[in-house]
């Protein structure tokens, strides 16, 4: 490790972590330690190679030309019990394709 400008540098190559959206609406790279503590690293790297290793990660390409990487809506659908209704506080039904489409529309409006 090298000490530069009050910091310690160490190679990140091969480190397993999770990209997390914090409550401050900021993405960080979270690395868990063996004792279940973690370090959140601000992402400053401008062109980092990433390989997605999550089974429920899904790419969505919309007719308007926008695209998104998100959880599969089926993840929520698979966790619901038969006949149970699940509506979000925004009024769309969770765990259905139509509900997910409405969720994406509302989220995109909020981000405009």
Short mmCIF file of N, CA and C in Angstrom, two decimals:
data_model
loop_
_atom_site.label_atom_id
_atom_site.label_comp_id
_atom_site.label_asym_id
_atom_site.label_seq_id
_atom_site.Cartn_x
_atom_site.Cartn_y
_atom_site.Cartn_z
N UNK A 1 0.83 -1.18 0.00
CA UNK A 1 0.00 0.00 0.00
C UNK A 1 0.88 1.25 0.00
N UNK A 2 0.39 2.27 -0.63
CA UNK A 2 1.11 3.52 -0.75
C UNK A 2 0.31 4.61 -0.06
N UNK A 3 0.98 5.47 0.70
CA UNK A 3 0.29 6.56 1.37
C UNK A 3 0.52 7.83 0.56
N UNK A 4 -0.59 8.43 0.07
CA UNK A 4 -0.53 9.66 -0.71
C UNK A 4 -1.64 10.58 -0.23
N UNK A 5 -1.30 11.83 0.04
CA UNK A 5 -2.27 12.87 0.39
C UNK A 5 -3.27 12.40 1.45
N UNK A 6 -2.75 11.94 2.58
CA UNK A 6 -3.59 11.51 3.69
C UNK A 6 -4.54 10.37 3.34
N UNK A 7 -4.14 9.52 2.41
CA UNK A 7 -4.95 8.36 2.07
C UNK A 7 -4.04 7.16 1.86
N UNK A 8 -4.65 6.00 1.93
CA UNK A 8 -3.92 4.77 1.63
C UNK A 8 -4.51 4.21 0.35
N UNK A 9 -3.65 3.89 -0.59
CA UNK A 9 -4.10 3.34 -1.86
C UNK A 9 -3.85 1.85 -1.88
N UNK A 10 -4.80 1.11 -2.42
CA UNK A 10 -4.61 -0.32 -2.63
C UNK A 10 -5.37 -0.71 -3.89
N UNK A 11 -4.86 -1.67 -4.64
CA UNK A 11 -5.52 -2.07 -5.89
C UNK A 11 -6.95 -2.56 -5.65
N UNK A 12 -7.86 -2.20 -6.52
CA UNK A 12 -9.26 -2.62 -6.40
C UNK A 12 -9.58 -3.81 -7.30
N UNK A 13 -8.71 -4.13 -8.24
CA UNK A 13 -8.97 -5.22 -9.19
C UNK A 13 -9.31 -6.51 -8.44
N UNK A 14 -10.41 -7.14 -8.84
CA UNK A 14 -10.84 -8.40 -8.25
C UNK A 14 -11.68 -8.26 -7.00
N UNK A 15 -11.93 -7.04 -6.55
CA UNK A 15 -12.73 -6.83 -5.34
C UNK A 15 -14.21 -7.05 -5.65
N UNK A 16 -14.87 -7.84 -4.82
CA UNK A 16 -16.30 -8.07 -4.98
C UNK A 16 -17.04 -7.10 -4.08
N UNK A 17 -18.03 -6.43 -4.64
CA UNK A 17 -18.83 -5.48 -3.90
C UNK A 17 -20.17 -5.30 -4.57
N UNK A 18 -20.93 -4.33 -4.09
CA UNK A 18 -22.27 -4.07 -4.61
C UNK A 18 -22.40 -2.58 -4.90
N UNK A 19 -22.96 -2.24 -6.05
CA UNK A 19 -23.29 -0.85 -6.33
C UNK A 19 -24.63 -0.58 -5.67
N UNK A 20 -24.66 0.40 -4.79
CA UNK A 20 -25.86 0.70 -4.00
C UNK A 20 -26.27 2.15 -4.20
N UNK A 21 -27.57 2.37 -4.32
CA UNK A 21 -28.12 3.72 -4.33
C UNK A 21 -28.45 4.06 -2.89
N UNK A 22 -27.78 5.06 -2.33
CA UNK A 22 -27.96 5.42 -0.93
C UNK A 22 -29.22 6.25 -0.74
N UNK A 23 -29.56 6.51 0.52
CA UNK A 23 -30.71 7.36 0.84
C UNK A 23 -30.49 8.79 0.38
N UNK A 24 -29.24 9.15 0.13
CA UNK A 24 -28.92 10.49 -0.39
C UNK A 24 -28.99 10.54 -1.91
N UNK A 25 -29.53 9.47 -2.52
CA UNK A 25 -29.67 9.38 -3.98
C UNK A 25 -28.31 9.45 -4.68
N UNK A 26 -27.32 8.78 -4.09
CA UNK A 26 -25.97 8.74 -4.63
C UNK A 26 -25.55 7.28 -4.74
N UNK A 27 -24.92 6.92 -5.86
CA UNK A 27 -24.41 5.56 -6.01
C UNK A 27 -23.04 5.44 -5.37
N UNK A 28 -22.83 4.34 -4.65
CA UNK A 28 -21.54 4.03 -4.05
C UNK A 28 -21.22 2.56 -4.33
N UNK A 29 -19.96 2.21 -4.19
CA UNK A 29 -19.53 0.83 -4.30
C UNK A 29 -19.29 0.32 -2.88
N UNK A 30 -20.14 -0.61 -2.42
CA UNK A 30 -20.08 -1.11 -1.05
C UNK A 30 -19.30 -2.42 -1.01
N UNK A 31 -18.30 -2.46 -0.11
CA UNK A 31 -17.49 -3.65 0.09
C UNK A 31 -17.68 -4.12 1.53
N UNK A 32 -18.20 -5.33 1.68
CA UNK A 32 -18.41 -5.90 3.01
C UNK A 32 -17.14 -6.57 3.51
N UNK A 33 -16.93 -6.45 4.82
CA UNK A 33 -15.81 -7.12 5.48
C UNK A 33 -16.34 -8.39 6.14
N UNK A 34 -15.44 -9.22 6.64
CA UNK A 34 -15.83 -10.49 7.26
C UNK A 34 -16.72 -10.30 8.48
N UNK A 35 -16.58 -9.21 9.20
CA UNK A 35 -17.37 -8.98 10.42
C UNK A 35 -18.69 -8.26 10.13
N UNK A 36 -19.13 -8.28 8.88
CA UNK A 36 -20.39 -7.70 8.43
C UNK A 36 -20.42 -6.18 8.46
N UNK A 37 -19.28 -5.55 8.68
CA UNK A 37 -19.20 -4.10 8.49
C UNK A 37 -18.87 -3.87 7.02
N UNK A 38 -18.92 -2.63 6.60
CA UNK A 38 -18.66 -2.35 5.19
C UNK A 38 -18.04 -0.98 5.03
N UNK A 39 -17.48 -0.76 3.85
CA UNK A 39 -16.97 0.55 3.45
C UNK A 39 -17.71 0.93 2.17
N UNK A 40 -18.26 2.14 2.12
CA UNK A 40 -18.88 2.67 0.91
C UNK A 40 -17.88 3.59 0.22
N UNK A 41 -17.52 3.23 -0.99
CA UNK A 41 -16.59 4.04 -1.77
C UNK A 41 -17.38 4.89 -2.75
N UNK A 42 -17.16 6.20 -2.75
CA UNK A 42 -17.74 7.06 -3.78
C UNK A 42 -17.18 6.61 -5.13
N UNK A 43 -18.02 6.60 -6.15
CA UNK A 43 -17.59 6.16 -7.47
C UNK A 43 -17.15 7.39 -8.27
N UNK A 44 -15.85 7.53 -8.45
CA UNK A 44 -15.29 8.64 -9.20
C UNK A 44 -14.70 8.19 -10.53
N UNK A 45 -14.48 6.89 -10.67
CA UNK A 45 -13.91 6.31 -11.88
C UNK A 45 -14.86 6.57 -13.05
N UNK A 46 -14.34 7.04 -14.18
CA UNK A 46 -15.22 7.46 -15.28
C UNK A 46 -15.55 6.35 -16.28
N UNK A 47 -14.79 5.26 -16.32
CA UNK A 47 -15.07 4.22 -17.32
C UNK A 47 -14.70 2.83 -16.80
N UNK A 48 -15.26 2.48 -15.68
CA UNK A 48 -14.95 1.24 -14.99
C UNK A 48 -15.63 0.06 -15.67
N UNK A 49 -14.89 -1.01 -15.91
CA UNK A 49 -15.47 -2.25 -16.44
C UNK A 49 -16.27 -2.93 -15.35
N UNK A 50 -17.48 -3.40 -15.67
CA UNK A 50 -18.34 -4.05 -14.70
C UNK A 50 -18.93 -5.31 -15.34
N UNK A 51 -18.97 -6.40 -14.60
CA UNK A 51 -19.65 -7.61 -15.02
C UNK A 51 -20.79 -7.85 -14.04
N UNK A 52 -22.00 -7.98 -14.56
CA UNK A 52 -23.17 -8.17 -13.71
C UNK A 52 -23.27 -9.64 -13.34
N UNK A 53 -23.39 -9.91 -12.04
CA UNK A 53 -23.42 -11.27 -11.53
C UNK A 53 -24.71 -11.56 -10.77
N UNK A 54 -25.72 -10.74 -10.96
CA UNK A 54 -26.99 -10.88 -10.23
C UNK A 54 -28.02 -11.57 -11.12
N UNK A 55 -28.63 -12.64 -10.61
CA UNK A 55 -29.61 -13.39 -11.40
C UNK A 55 -30.86 -12.59 -11.73
N UNK A 56 -31.22 -11.61 -10.89
CA UNK A 56 -32.45 -10.86 -11.14
C UNK A 56 -32.23 -9.53 -11.84
N UNK A 57 -31.00 -9.23 -12.23
CA UNK A 57 -30.74 -7.99 -12.97
C UNK A 57 -31.29 -8.13 -14.39
N UNK A 58 -31.99 -7.11 -14.84
CA UNK A 58 -32.65 -7.17 -16.14
C UNK A 58 -32.49 -5.85 -16.87
N UNK A 59 -32.19 -5.94 -18.17
CA UNK A 59 -32.15 -4.75 -19.02
C UNK A 59 -33.54 -4.51 -19.59
N UNK A 60 -33.98 -3.26 -19.58
CA UNK A 60 -35.25 -2.85 -20.18
C UNK A 60 -34.95 -1.83 -21.26
N UNK A 61 -35.49 -2.05 -22.47
CA UNK A 61 -35.37 -1.10 -23.57
C UNK A 61 -36.78 -0.68 -23.95
N UNK A 62 -37.04 0.63 -23.88
CA UNK A 62 -38.38 1.14 -24.08
C UNK A 62 -38.55 1.73 -25.48
N UNK A 63 -39.80 1.78 -25.92
CA UNK A 63 -40.11 2.27 -27.26
C UNK A 63 -39.65 3.70 -27.48
N UNK A 64 -39.56 4.50 -26.41
CA UNK A 64 -39.14 5.90 -26.56
C UNK A 64 -37.62 6.04 -26.67
N UNK A 65 -36.90 4.90 -26.70
CA UNK A 65 -35.46 4.95 -26.87
C UNK A 65 -34.68 4.94 -25.56
N UNK A 66 -35.38 5.05 -24.42
CA UNK A 66 -34.68 5.00 -23.14
C UNK A 66 -34.41 3.54 -22.77
N UNK A 67 -33.45 3.36 -21.90
CA UNK A 67 -33.09 2.02 -21.45
C UNK A 67 -32.77 2.07 -19.96
N UNK A 68 -32.96 0.96 -19.27
CA UNK A 68 -32.71 0.90 -17.84
C UNK A 68 -32.19 -0.47 -17.45
N UNK A 69 -31.41 -0.49 -16.39
CA UNK A 69 -30.97 -1.72 -15.74
C UNK A 69 -31.62 -1.73 -14.36
N UNK A 70 -32.41 -2.76 -14.07
CA UNK A 70 -33.15 -2.79 -12.81
C UNK A 70 -33.34 -4.24 -12.39
N UNK A 71 -34.01 -4.43 -11.24
CA UNK A 71 -34.44 -5.77 -10.85
C UNK A 71 -35.50 -6.23 -11.84
N UNK A 72 -35.64 -7.54 -11.98
CA UNK A 72 -36.74 -8.08 -12.77
C UNK A 72 -38.04 -7.88 -11.99
N UNK A 73 -39.10 -7.48 -12.68
CA UNK A 73 -40.38 -7.32 -11.98
C UNK A 73 -40.85 -8.68 -11.47
N UNK A 74 -40.37 -9.77 -12.08
CA UNK A 74 -40.76 -11.11 -11.65
C UNK A 74 -40.26 -11.44 -10.24
N UNK A 75 -39.21 -10.76 -9.79
CA UNK A 75 -38.72 -10.98 -8.44
C UNK A 75 -39.82 -10.68 -7.43
N UNK A 76 -40.51 -9.58 -7.64
CA UNK A 76 -41.60 -9.21 -6.74
C UNK A 76 -42.79 -10.13 -6.92
N UNK A 77 -43.08 -10.49 -8.18
CA UNK A 77 -44.21 -11.36 -8.48
C UNK A 77 -44.02 -12.72 -7.80
N UNK A 78 -42.81 -13.26 -7.82
CA UNK A 78 -42.54 -14.56 -7.23
C UNK A 78 -42.66 -14.58 -5.73
N UNK A 79 -42.60 -13.42 -5.09
CA UNK A 79 -42.67 -13.35 -3.63
C UNK A 79 -44.09 -13.10 -3.12
N UNK A 80 -45.06 -13.02 -4.03
CA UNK A 80 -46.43 -12.75 -3.61
C UNK A 80 -47.21 -14.06 -3.49
N UNK A 81 -48.12 -14.11 -2.55
CA UNK A 81 -48.95 -15.29 -2.37
C UNK A 81 -50.14 -15.23 -3.30
N UNK A 82 -50.65 -16.38 -3.68
CA UNK A 82 -51.77 -16.50 -4.60
C UNK A 82 -52.96 -15.67 -4.12
N UNK A 83 -53.53 -14.87 -5.01
CA UNK A 83 -54.71 -14.09 -4.71
C UNK A 83 -54.47 -12.84 -3.87
N UNK A 84 -53.25 -12.62 -3.46
CA UNK A 84 -52.94 -11.47 -2.62
C UNK A 84 -52.74 -10.24 -3.50
N UNK A 85 -53.35 -9.14 -3.12
CA UNK A 85 -53.18 -7.90 -3.87
C UNK A 85 -52.06 -7.08 -3.25
N UNK A 86 -51.20 -6.56 -4.09
CA UNK A 86 -50.10 -5.72 -3.63
C UNK A 86 -50.10 -4.45 -4.46
N UNK A 87 -50.45 -3.36 -3.82
CA UNK A 87 -50.40 -2.08 -4.50
C UNK A 87 -49.41 -1.20 -3.77
N UNK A 88 -48.67 -0.45 -4.56
CA UNK A 88 -47.72 0.47 -3.96
C UNK A 88 -48.47 1.67 -3.40
N UNK A 89 -47.76 2.50 -2.68
CA UNK A 89 -48.38 3.73 -2.18
C UNK A 89 -48.67 4.70 -3.32
N UNK A 90 -48.17 4.41 -4.51
CA UNK A 90 -48.41 5.27 -5.68
C UNK A 90 -49.59 4.77 -6.50
N UNK A 91 -50.16 3.61 -6.14
CA UNK A 91 -51.36 3.14 -6.82
C UNK A 91 -51.15 2.04 -7.84
N UNK A 92 -49.93 1.74 -8.23
CA UNK A 92 -49.74 0.67 -9.22
C UNK A 92 -49.55 -0.66 -8.51
N UNK A 93 -49.90 -1.74 -9.21
CA UNK A 93 -49.83 -3.06 -8.61
C UNK A 93 -48.42 -3.62 -8.73
N UNK A 94 -47.85 -3.99 -7.60
CA UNK A 94 -46.50 -4.55 -7.56
C UNK A 94 -46.55 -6.00 -8.02
N UNK A 95 -45.53 -6.43 -8.76
CA UNK A 95 -45.41 -7.82 -9.16
C UNK A 95 -46.11 -8.17 -10.45
N UNK A 96 -46.59 -7.18 -11.18
CA UNK A 96 -47.18 -7.43 -12.49
C UNK A 96 -46.44 -6.61 -13.53
N UNK A 97 -46.51 -7.05 -14.76
CA UNK A 97 -45.85 -6.32 -15.83
C UNK A 97 -46.44 -4.92 -15.96
N UNK A 98 -47.76 -4.82 -15.88
CA UNK A 98 -48.41 -3.51 -16.00
C UNK A 98 -48.01 -2.60 -14.84
N UNK A 99 -47.97 -3.17 -13.65
CA UNK A 99 -47.57 -2.39 -12.49
C UNK A 99 -46.15 -1.91 -12.60
N UNK A 100 -45.26 -2.78 -13.08
CA UNK A 100 -43.87 -2.38 -13.24
C UNK A 100 -43.75 -1.28 -14.29
N UNK A 101 -44.49 -1.39 -15.38
CA UNK A 101 -44.45 -0.35 -16.41
C UNK A 101 -44.90 1.00 -15.84
N UNK A 102 -45.93 0.98 -15.00
CA UNK A 102 -46.40 2.22 -14.39
C UNK A 102 -45.36 2.78 -13.43
N UNK A 103 -44.72 1.89 -12.68
CA UNK A 103 -43.65 2.31 -11.77
C UNK A 103 -42.53 3.01 -12.55
N UNK A 104 -42.11 2.44 -13.66
CA UNK A 104 -41.03 3.02 -14.46
C UNK A 104 -41.46 4.38 -15.02
N UNK A 105 -42.70 4.49 -15.50
CA UNK A 105 -43.19 5.77 -16.01
C UNK A 105 -43.13 6.84 -14.93
N UNK A 106 -43.61 6.51 -13.73
CA UNK A 106 -43.62 7.48 -12.64
C UNK A 106 -42.21 7.85 -12.21
N UNK A 107 -41.32 6.87 -12.17
CA UNK A 107 -39.93 7.15 -11.78
C UNK A 107 -39.25 8.04 -12.82
N UNK A 108 -39.52 7.79 -14.09
CA UNK A 108 -38.90 8.60 -15.15
C UNK A 108 -39.42 10.04 -15.10
N UNK A 109 -40.69 10.24 -14.80
CA UNK A 109 -41.23 11.58 -14.67
C UNK A 109 -40.52 12.33 -13.53
N UNK A 110 -40.28 11.61 -12.43
CA UNK A 110 -39.64 12.21 -11.26
C UNK A 110 -38.20 12.63 -11.60
N UNK A 111 -37.53 11.86 -12.46
CA UNK A 111 -36.14 12.14 -12.80
C UNK A 111 -35.97 13.17 -13.91
N UNK A 112 -37.07 13.56 -14.54
CA UNK A 112 -36.97 14.57 -15.63
C UNK A 112 -36.70 15.95 -15.10
#
